[in-house]
Short mmCIF file of C-alpha atoms and ligand atoms in Angstrom, two decimals:
data_model
loop_
_atom_site.label_atom_id
_atom_site.label_comp_id
_atom_site.label_asym_id
_atom_site.label_seq_id
_atom_site.Cartn_x
_atom_site.Cartn_y
_atom_site.Cartn_z
CA MET A 105 75.49 83.34 139.15
CA ASP A 106 76.03 86.81 139.42
CA PHE A 107 72.96 89.04 141.33
CA LYS A 108 74.99 91.92 141.71
CA LEU A 109 74.51 94.51 139.43
CA SER A 110 77.36 96.16 137.94
CA GLU A 111 79.29 99.51 138.76
CA GLU A 112 77.41 100.96 134.95
CA HIS A 113 74.75 99.64 136.01
CA ILE A 114 74.63 101.43 139.52
CA MET A 115 75.61 104.54 137.96
CA ILE A 116 72.96 104.71 134.64
CA ARG A 117 69.87 103.75 138.06
CA ASP A 118 71.49 106.21 140.15
CA ALA A 119 71.38 108.78 137.77
CA ALA A 120 67.66 107.87 136.52
CA ARG A 121 67.26 108.30 140.41
CA ASP A 122 68.24 111.38 140.50
CA PHE A 123 66.53 112.88 137.28
CA ALA A 124 63.73 111.67 138.54
CA GLN A 125 63.70 112.58 142.21
CA THR A 126 64.63 116.06 140.77
CA GLU A 127 63.34 117.11 137.70
CA LEU A 128 59.96 114.65 138.20
CA LEU A 129 58.27 114.71 141.26
CA PRO A 130 57.85 118.29 141.99
CA GLY A 131 54.98 118.93 139.39
CA VAL A 132 53.41 115.53 139.02
CA ILE A 133 50.29 115.99 140.59
CA LYS A 134 49.77 118.84 138.81
CA ARG A 135 50.98 116.77 135.62
CA ASP A 136 48.51 114.03 136.66
CA ASN A 137 45.36 116.33 136.99
CA LYS A 138 46.32 118.78 134.08
CA GLN A 139 46.62 116.05 132.15
CA GLU A 140 50.02 117.14 130.51
CA PHE A 141 53.79 116.45 130.43
CA PRO A 142 55.97 119.56 129.07
CA GLN A 143 57.87 119.17 125.48
CA SER A 144 61.11 120.20 128.27
CA LEU A 145 61.05 118.19 130.41
CA VAL A 146 60.70 115.34 127.27
CA LYS A 147 64.40 117.04 125.92
CA LYS A 148 66.19 116.71 129.67
CA MET A 149 65.34 112.92 128.95
CA GLY A 150 66.67 113.22 125.69
CA ASP A 151 69.93 115.32 127.16
CA LEU A 152 70.28 112.29 129.16
CA GLY A 153 70.47 109.50 126.51
CA PHE A 154 66.97 108.04 127.72
CA LEU A 155 65.53 108.25 124.57
CA GLY A 156 67.77 105.68 122.93
CA VAL A 157 69.14 103.88 125.48
CA MET A 158 69.95 100.56 123.64
CA VAL A 159 70.77 102.63 120.47
CA ASP A 160 73.59 101.98 118.37
CA PRO A 161 76.25 105.41 119.04
CA LYS A 162 76.30 105.47 115.20
CA TYR A 163 72.45 106.07 115.83
CA GLY A 164 72.98 108.74 118.28
CA GLY A 165 71.91 106.01 120.95
CA SER A 166 73.64 105.98 124.31
CA GLY A 167 74.45 102.19 123.21
CA MET A 168 73.60 100.28 126.00
CA ASP A 169 72.10 97.33 127.50
CA ALA A 170 68.15 96.31 127.86
CA ILE A 171 69.54 95.59 132.22
CA SER A 172 70.10 99.40 131.92
CA TYR A 173 67.11 100.00 130.24
CA VAL A 174 64.60 98.29 132.85
CA LEU A 175 66.95 100.15 135.38
CA ILE A 176 65.62 103.82 133.92
CA MET A 177 62.55 102.53 133.38
CA GLU A 178 62.21 101.13 136.94
CA GLU A 179 63.44 104.45 138.46
CA LEU A 180 61.48 106.74 136.09
CA SER A 181 58.34 104.93 136.62
CA LYS A 182 58.41 104.61 140.93
CA ILE A 183 57.83 108.44 140.14
CA ASP A 184 55.82 108.86 137.21
CA ALA A 185 54.66 106.91 135.05
CA SER A 186 53.53 108.70 132.26
CA ALA A 187 57.09 110.27 131.88
CA SER A 188 58.37 106.48 131.59
CA VAL A 189 55.63 105.53 128.97
CA ILE A 190 56.91 108.10 126.73
CA VAL A 191 60.98 106.58 126.91
CA SER A 192 59.20 102.71 126.94
CA VAL A 193 57.79 103.66 123.38
CA ASN A 194 60.28 105.40 121.45
CA ASN A 195 62.62 102.89 122.97
CA SER A 196 60.97 99.74 122.61
CA LEU A 197 59.20 100.19 120.06
CA VAL A 198 59.73 102.56 117.61
CA CYS A 199 63.66 102.60 117.61
CA TYR A 200 64.17 99.28 117.99
CA GLY A 201 61.58 98.58 115.59
CA LEU A 202 63.45 101.03 113.11
CA GLU A 203 67.11 100.11 114.01
CA ALA A 204 65.91 96.06 114.15
CA TYR A 205 64.69 96.41 110.78
CA GLY A 206 64.84 99.78 108.88
CA ASN A 207 67.46 100.46 106.05
CA GLU A 208 70.36 102.97 106.87
CA GLU A 209 68.14 105.04 104.46
CA GLN A 210 65.12 105.14 107.16
CA LYS A 211 68.01 105.29 110.19
CA GLU A 212 70.15 108.44 109.22
CA LYS A 213 66.43 110.11 108.54
CA TYR A 214 64.23 109.00 111.42
CA LEU A 215 66.56 107.04 113.96
CA LYS A 216 69.43 109.56 114.70
CA LYS A 217 66.29 112.15 115.25
CA LEU A 218 64.37 109.16 117.60
CA ALA A 219 66.91 108.00 119.71
CA THR A 220 68.81 112.41 120.19
CA GLY A 221 65.03 112.99 121.65
CA GLN A 222 64.94 115.64 119.01
CA PHE A 223 61.60 113.73 117.85
CA VAL A 224 59.29 111.23 119.68
CA GLY A 225 57.83 108.59 118.12
CA ALA A 226 54.88 105.99 118.82
CA PHE A 227 53.58 103.17 117.63
CA CYS A 228 50.15 102.31 115.40
CA LEU A 229 48.50 99.24 115.86
CA SER A 230 45.90 98.91 118.32
CA GLU A 231 42.45 100.09 116.05
CA PRO A 232 38.69 99.89 117.40
CA GLU A 233 38.48 96.57 116.37
CA ALA A 234 41.87 95.39 116.51
CA GLY A 235 43.34 95.50 120.14
CA SER A 236 43.99 91.86 121.29
CA ASP A 237 43.24 90.39 117.85
CA ALA A 238 46.34 92.05 115.61
CA THR A 239 45.75 89.81 112.79
CA SER A 240 42.15 91.74 111.81
CA GLN A 241 43.85 95.42 110.60
CA LYS A 242 41.55 97.10 108.94
CA THR A 243 43.61 99.89 107.84
CA THR A 244 44.77 99.81 104.67
CA ALA A 245 48.35 100.78 102.67
CA ILE A 246 46.93 100.54 98.54
CA ASP A 247 50.02 99.75 96.45
CA HIS A 248 50.15 102.54 93.61
CA GLY A 249 53.02 102.21 91.97
CA ASP A 250 56.08 104.31 94.17
CA HIS A 251 52.99 105.20 96.75
CA TYR A 252 51.14 104.12 98.80
CA ILE A 253 47.33 105.17 100.10
CA ILE A 254 46.60 104.82 103.23
CA ASN A 255 42.85 104.66 105.18
CA GLY A 256 41.92 103.97 108.54
CA THR A 257 41.64 104.68 112.34
CA LYS A 258 44.30 104.11 114.65
CA ASN A 259 42.85 103.97 118.95
CA TRP A 260 44.81 104.53 122.67
CA ILE A 261 48.07 105.71 120.75
CA THR A 262 50.62 106.78 122.92
CA ASN A 263 52.76 109.73 122.17
CA GLY A 264 49.44 110.45 119.18
CA GLY A 265 49.69 114.08 119.69
CA ARG A 266 53.17 114.60 120.67
CA ALA A 267 54.46 112.59 117.94
CA ASP A 268 56.88 113.53 115.76
CA VAL A 269 57.25 110.23 113.96
CA TYR A 270 54.40 107.36 113.77
CA LEU A 271 54.76 104.07 112.98
CA VAL A 272 52.07 102.73 111.15
CA VAL A 273 50.79 98.80 110.87
CA ALA A 274 48.21 98.03 107.89
CA GLN A 275 46.66 95.49 106.21
CA THR A 276 49.00 95.18 102.65
CA ASP A 277 46.79 92.30 101.02
CA ARG A 278 43.46 91.28 103.03
CA ASP A 279 43.42 87.71 101.47
CA LYS A 280 47.03 86.83 103.33
CA GLY A 281 46.33 87.57 107.37
CA SER A 282 49.25 88.04 108.55
CA HIS A 283 51.55 87.96 106.19
CA GLY A 284 49.71 90.85 104.23
CA ILE A 285 50.62 92.99 106.63
CA ASN A 286 52.71 96.32 106.68
CA VAL A 287 54.48 98.42 108.77
CA PHE A 288 54.81 102.27 107.38
CA ILE A 289 56.56 105.84 109.13
CA LEU A 290 54.16 108.40 108.50
CA GLU A 291 55.34 111.74 109.48
CA LYS A 292 53.57 114.22 111.56
CA GLY A 293 50.78 116.77 109.07
CA MET A 294 52.03 114.68 106.34
CA GLU A 295 48.27 115.29 104.12
CA GLY A 296 45.19 113.55 104.98
CA PHE A 297 46.40 112.43 108.82
CA HIS A 298 44.57 113.48 111.68
CA ILE A 299 44.99 113.72 115.21
CA GLY A 300 41.87 113.57 117.06
CA PRO A 301 41.01 114.75 120.87
CA LYS A 302 42.86 113.87 123.64
CA GLU A 303 42.06 110.60 125.85
CA ASP A 304 40.29 111.59 128.87
CA LYS A 305 42.61 108.76 131.21
CA LEU A 306 42.04 106.87 134.72
CA GLY A 307 46.10 106.50 135.23
CA ILE A 308 49.08 107.90 133.26
CA ARG A 309 47.18 110.91 132.68
CA GLY A 310 50.15 113.21 131.84
CA SER A 311 50.95 110.70 128.75
CA ASP A 312 48.97 111.72 125.57
CA THR A 313 46.65 108.70 123.46
CA HIS A 314 45.14 109.04 120.95
CA THR A 315 43.17 108.45 117.84
CA LEU A 316 44.45 109.21 114.72
CA GLN A 317 43.05 108.30 111.34
CA PHE A 318 44.15 108.32 108.26
CA ASN A 319 42.66 109.85 104.81
CA ASP A 320 43.71 108.72 102.14
CA VAL A 321 47.68 109.50 102.96
CA LYS A 322 50.29 109.31 100.46
CA VAL A 323 53.13 107.62 101.75
CA PRO A 324 56.11 106.36 100.25
CA LYS A 325 57.48 102.85 98.88
CA ALA A 326 60.37 103.91 100.69
CA ASN A 327 58.66 104.52 104.12
CA ARG A 328 58.31 100.72 104.01
CA ILE A 329 59.88 99.14 106.72
CA GLY A 330 61.60 95.76 105.34
CA THR A 331 60.46 93.17 103.68
CA ASN A 332 56.40 93.41 102.01
CA GLY A 333 54.69 91.86 104.22
CA SER A 334 56.70 91.46 107.00
CA GLY A 335 55.01 93.71 109.15
CA PHE A 336 52.87 91.16 111.88
CA ARG A 337 56.30 89.45 112.51
CA PHE A 338 58.09 93.01 112.79
CA ALA A 339 54.90 93.88 115.75
CA MET A 340 54.58 90.68 117.67
CA LYS A 341 58.58 90.97 117.67
CA THR A 342 58.43 94.80 118.29
CA LEU A 343 55.97 93.74 121.24
CA SER A 344 57.72 91.53 122.70
CA GLY A 345 60.18 94.07 123.58
CA GLY A 346 58.04 96.28 124.44
CA ARG A 347 56.48 94.09 127.48
CA ILE A 348 60.06 93.92 129.55
CA GLY A 349 60.15 98.49 129.11
CA ILE A 350 56.13 97.74 130.56
CA ALA A 351 56.80 95.19 132.71
CA ALA A 352 59.81 97.65 134.28
CA GLN A 353 57.14 100.31 134.62
CA ALA A 354 54.69 98.06 136.38
CA LEU A 355 57.73 97.33 138.81
CA GLY A 356 58.49 100.89 139.27
CA ILE A 357 54.83 101.72 140.08
CA ALA A 358 54.86 98.28 142.56
CA SER A 359 58.08 99.17 144.42
CA GLY A 360 57.49 103.79 144.34
CA ALA A 361 54.30 102.56 145.91
CA TYR A 362 56.04 100.26 149.02
CA GLU A 363 58.56 102.61 149.35
CA LEU A 364 56.02 105.57 150.51
CA ALA A 365 54.07 102.27 151.79
CA LEU A 366 57.34 101.91 154.24
CA LYS A 367 57.80 104.99 155.08
CA TYR A 368 54.20 106.07 156.01
CA ALA A 369 54.11 102.72 158.33
CA LYS A 370 57.23 103.68 160.32
CA GLU A 371 55.73 107.62 160.69
CA ARG A 372 52.37 106.77 161.61
CA LYS A 373 51.07 106.09 165.34
CA ALA A 374 47.95 104.31 166.18
CA PHE A 375 47.38 102.76 168.99
CA GLY A 376 50.32 103.97 170.89
CA THR A 377 52.91 102.70 168.12
CA GLU A 378 53.97 102.94 164.75
CA ILE A 379 51.80 101.61 162.53
CA CYS A 380 54.84 99.16 160.97
CA ASN A 381 55.10 97.33 164.65
CA HIS A 382 51.17 96.12 164.37
CA GLN A 383 51.58 92.26 162.79
CA ALA A 384 48.35 93.61 159.99
CA ILE A 385 50.60 96.00 157.77
CA ALA A 386 54.20 94.15 158.57
CA PHE A 387 52.90 91.16 157.00
CA LYS A 388 51.82 93.08 154.25
CA LEU A 389 54.95 94.89 153.33
CA ALA A 390 56.86 91.47 153.87
CA ASP A 391 54.26 90.06 151.20
CA MET A 392 55.24 93.23 149.20
CA TYR A 393 58.94 93.32 149.37
CA THR A 394 58.53 89.48 147.92
CA ASP A 395 56.20 89.82 145.49
CA ILE A 396 58.60 92.86 144.13
CA GLU A 397 61.41 91.08 144.60
CA ALA A 398 60.28 87.59 142.92
CA ALA A 399 58.87 90.67 140.32
CA ARG A 400 62.17 91.94 139.45
CA MET A 401 64.34 88.61 139.23
CA LEU A 402 61.52 88.23 135.98
CA VAL A 403 62.25 91.55 134.35
CA MET A 404 65.97 91.40 134.73
CA LYS A 405 65.61 88.02 133.53
CA ALA A 406 64.13 89.07 130.46
CA ALA A 407 66.55 91.97 129.93
CA TRP A 408 69.01 89.25 130.55
CA ASP A 409 68.12 86.77 127.45
CA LYS A 410 67.69 89.68 125.08
CA ASP A 411 70.84 91.19 126.10
CA GLN A 412 72.54 87.26 125.57
CA GLY A 413 70.54 87.71 122.13
CA LYS A 414 68.14 84.09 123.18
CA ASN A 415 64.57 84.19 122.50
CA TYR A 416 62.46 86.66 124.40
CA ASP A 417 58.92 85.87 124.05
CA LYS A 418 57.88 83.92 126.41
CA SER A 419 60.32 85.60 129.04
CA SER A 420 58.85 89.54 127.96
CA ALA A 421 55.30 88.06 128.10
CA MET A 422 55.96 86.25 132.03
CA ALA A 423 57.37 90.05 133.24
CA LYS A 424 55.15 91.70 131.61
CA LEU A 425 52.02 88.87 133.52
CA TYR A 426 53.58 89.36 136.43
CA ALA A 427 55.26 92.66 137.53
CA SER A 428 51.99 93.88 136.27
CA LYS A 429 49.75 91.76 138.92
CA VAL A 430 51.86 92.78 141.71
CA ALA A 431 51.61 96.56 140.82
CA MET A 432 47.89 96.60 140.51
CA GLU A 433 47.41 94.48 143.93
CA HIS A 434 50.49 95.56 146.24
CA THR A 435 49.50 99.31 144.95
CA VAL A 436 45.95 99.33 146.21
CA GLU A 437 47.92 97.88 149.57
CA ALA A 438 50.00 100.78 149.61
CA VAL A 439 46.36 103.53 149.30
CA GLN A 440 45.17 101.16 152.28
CA ILE A 441 48.29 100.73 154.68
CA HIS A 442 47.81 105.01 154.22
CA GLY A 443 43.81 104.80 155.27
CA GLY A 444 42.34 107.83 154.70
CA ASN A 445 45.12 109.88 153.33
CA GLY A 446 46.13 107.23 150.67
CA PHE A 447 42.88 108.64 148.93
CA VAL A 448 43.98 112.23 148.70
CA LYS A 449 46.29 112.93 145.70
CA ASP A 450 49.41 114.51 147.98
CA TYR A 451 50.14 111.12 149.00
CA HIS A 452 51.07 110.06 145.76
CA VAL A 453 49.35 106.72 146.40
CA GLU A 454 46.23 106.82 144.26
CA ARG A 455 47.75 108.42 141.52
CA LEU A 456 50.54 105.18 141.55
CA MET A 457 47.52 102.91 141.85
CA ARG A 458 45.57 104.38 139.14
CA ASP A 459 48.45 104.01 136.82
CA ALA A 460 49.30 101.28 137.98
CA LYS A 461 46.40 99.17 135.74
CA ILE A 462 47.20 100.21 132.24
CA THR A 463 50.31 98.17 132.96
CA GLN A 464 47.86 95.08 133.05
CA ILE A 465 45.78 96.54 129.62
CA TYR A 466 48.57 98.10 127.26
CA GLU A 467 51.17 96.22 124.37
CA GLY A 468 49.13 93.53 125.00
CA THR A 469 46.37 92.43 128.22
CA SER A 470 47.49 89.65 130.64
CA GLU A 471 44.63 87.40 128.74
CA ILE A 472 47.48 87.94 125.92
CA GLN A 473 50.62 87.75 127.77
CA LYS A 474 49.10 84.30 129.15
CA ILE A 475 48.51 83.23 125.48
CA VAL A 476 52.23 84.78 124.74
CA ILE A 477 53.10 81.64 127.53
CA SER A 478 51.03 79.33 126.87
CA ARG A 479 51.68 79.06 123.47
CA SER A 480 55.53 78.68 123.42
CA LEU A 481 55.22 76.21 126.32
CA ILE A 482 52.95 73.59 124.73
CA LYS A 483 55.31 74.66 121.53
CA ALA A 484 58.63 73.19 123.14
N1 CAA B 811 58.39 87.18 116.67
C1 CAA B 811 58.09 87.02 115.73
N2 CAA B 811 56.87 86.63 114.79
C2 CAA B 811 56.02 86.25 115.20
C3 CAA B 811 55.37 86.00 117.16
C4 CAA B 811 56.74 87.05 117.24
N3 CAA B 811 56.81 87.07 119.06
N4 CAA B 811 54.67 86.19 117.58
C5 CAA B 811 53.92 85.73 116.19
N5 CAA B 811 54.75 85.45 115.45
C6 CAA B 811 54.19 85.17 113.67
C7 CAA B 811 54.11 84.29 113.85
O1 CAA B 811 55.26 82.86 114.10
C8 CAA B 811 53.08 83.84 112.26
O2 CAA B 811 54.00 83.44 111.17
P1 CAA B 811 53.99 82.60 110.21
O3 CAA B 811 52.33 82.79 109.91
O4 CAA B 811 54.61 82.41 109.65
O5 CAA B 811 54.04 81.02 110.77
C9 CAA B 811 52.61 85.15 112.47
O6 CAA B 811 53.48 85.88 113.29
C10 CAA B 811 51.33 84.82 112.76
O7 CAA B 811 51.10 84.81 115.01
P2 CAA B 811 49.61 83.69 115.45
O8 CAA B 811 49.08 83.01 114.56
O9 CAA B 811 50.45 83.70 116.62
O10 CAA B 811 49.14 85.02 115.61
P3 CAA B 811 47.49 85.86 115.71
O11 CAA B 811 46.63 85.67 115.46
O12 CAA B 811 47.27 84.44 116.99
O13 CAA B 811 48.37 86.52 117.15
C11 CAA B 811 48.58 87.20 119.97
C12 CAA B 811 48.83 85.80 118.33
C13 CAA B 811 49.92 86.86 120.22
C14 CAA B 811 47.62 87.51 120.08
C15 CAA B 811 48.75 88.88 119.06
O14 CAA B 811 47.93 89.00 118.12
C16 CAA B 811 49.06 89.84 120.38
O15 CAA B 811 49.58 89.88 120.47
N6 CAA B 811 47.99 90.86 120.41
C17 CAA B 811 48.10 91.96 121.38
C18 CAA B 811 48.32 92.58 121.21
C19 CAA B 811 49.09 93.83 121.51
O16 CAA B 811 50.18 93.76 121.84
N7 CAA B 811 48.68 95.05 121.08
C20 CAA B 811 48.90 96.12 122.01
C21 CAA B 811 49.15 97.50 121.50
S1 CAA B 811 50.34 97.90 121.07
C22 CAA B 811 50.78 99.09 122.55
O17 CAA B 811 50.05 98.78 123.91
C23 CAA B 811 51.57 100.53 122.92
C24 CAA B 811 51.21 101.70 123.38
O18 CAA B 811 50.84 102.64 122.64
C25 CAA B 811 51.55 101.51 124.65
#
């Protein structure tokens, strides 16, 4: 068993770290306050190949492996989880979905632009009454020969306002349950496709999250992905990969908070010594570091499973479940170590604490991850 990263992996990690320090760190507090993330930064991430990390170079991607992807996600998330969620959704949910299940024409038309950052993608599954219970889609797509007519509402859509391409999950035959669901490629500007106001969120405030409304949107049949009725399995498989990205995001948030807490504890003095010399603080640092390393093992294992062509449904759910728990618990501890300074924005840890919470919710709550893990254990 080899725990060492390759030279190529180290180079990719360092490139992401450098980008995060030089491009993301300046302005991260302002972007969080103003709930914005400029297109110029999205373009820079595209130029660096971060928006199509695992996509085949023949479709404009970087052709890297899932280990590289999680290294990039961790580094970006240490500094700005709003940036990394754009990367995560574009890579894991949209590019992967199109590359694995789209036809050649769809890949030529959409994947090339998504992988290079000319387009940004969004993945539209959740609805007001179908978040965790994903089979209960109310959005309908009715077959009209050469096109479908789509009606419905999607909620909490990451990149909802920014995206150019939207993968929309809809019910085509309610009687068939999960086998009557399909996924369609929609483009911004299609008649009847409305983007609702931006959500005012607790965390990842730079990333734009919207409700989308479809009123008789006419979508060509050529925009349906995969065989008729394959949409639910498409969504579940795609989300399994997405969970690796979010697990890496949680790992990055946790390690970013740990690094800040360690630095602060080595500088801040109380009772005549640096606070890291007090066991109350030293033990917190030990717990944080140990849990983060354990989370890293799970994240790497899930990415490795994907790279080896193994099934990663269980390992990705385990990585996301654990890494998001570690992120939540230890960002709280990082704030505690910072004392009063932790409660003000300039020290960054309060933002990391707010950002951590979403990793226990999106791409399946922690409870959903436990369903996926336990079903897999029982079935085995
Ligand atoms: N890969 C392939 N197929 C899969 C699969 C997978 N990972 N998981 C399930 N399926 C298949 C099953 O084999 C089954 O097929 P058959 O009927 O042919 O046997 C079918 O899908 C239905 O499966 P289940 O009976 O297990 O479905 P369920 O209704 O019980 O749901 C669930 C299971 C795990 C709870 C699922 O609904 C789920 O994961 N829910 C959470 C959804 C989620 O993550 N939402 C987040 C929204 S996206 C988001 O957050 C994006 C963003 O913007 C950041």
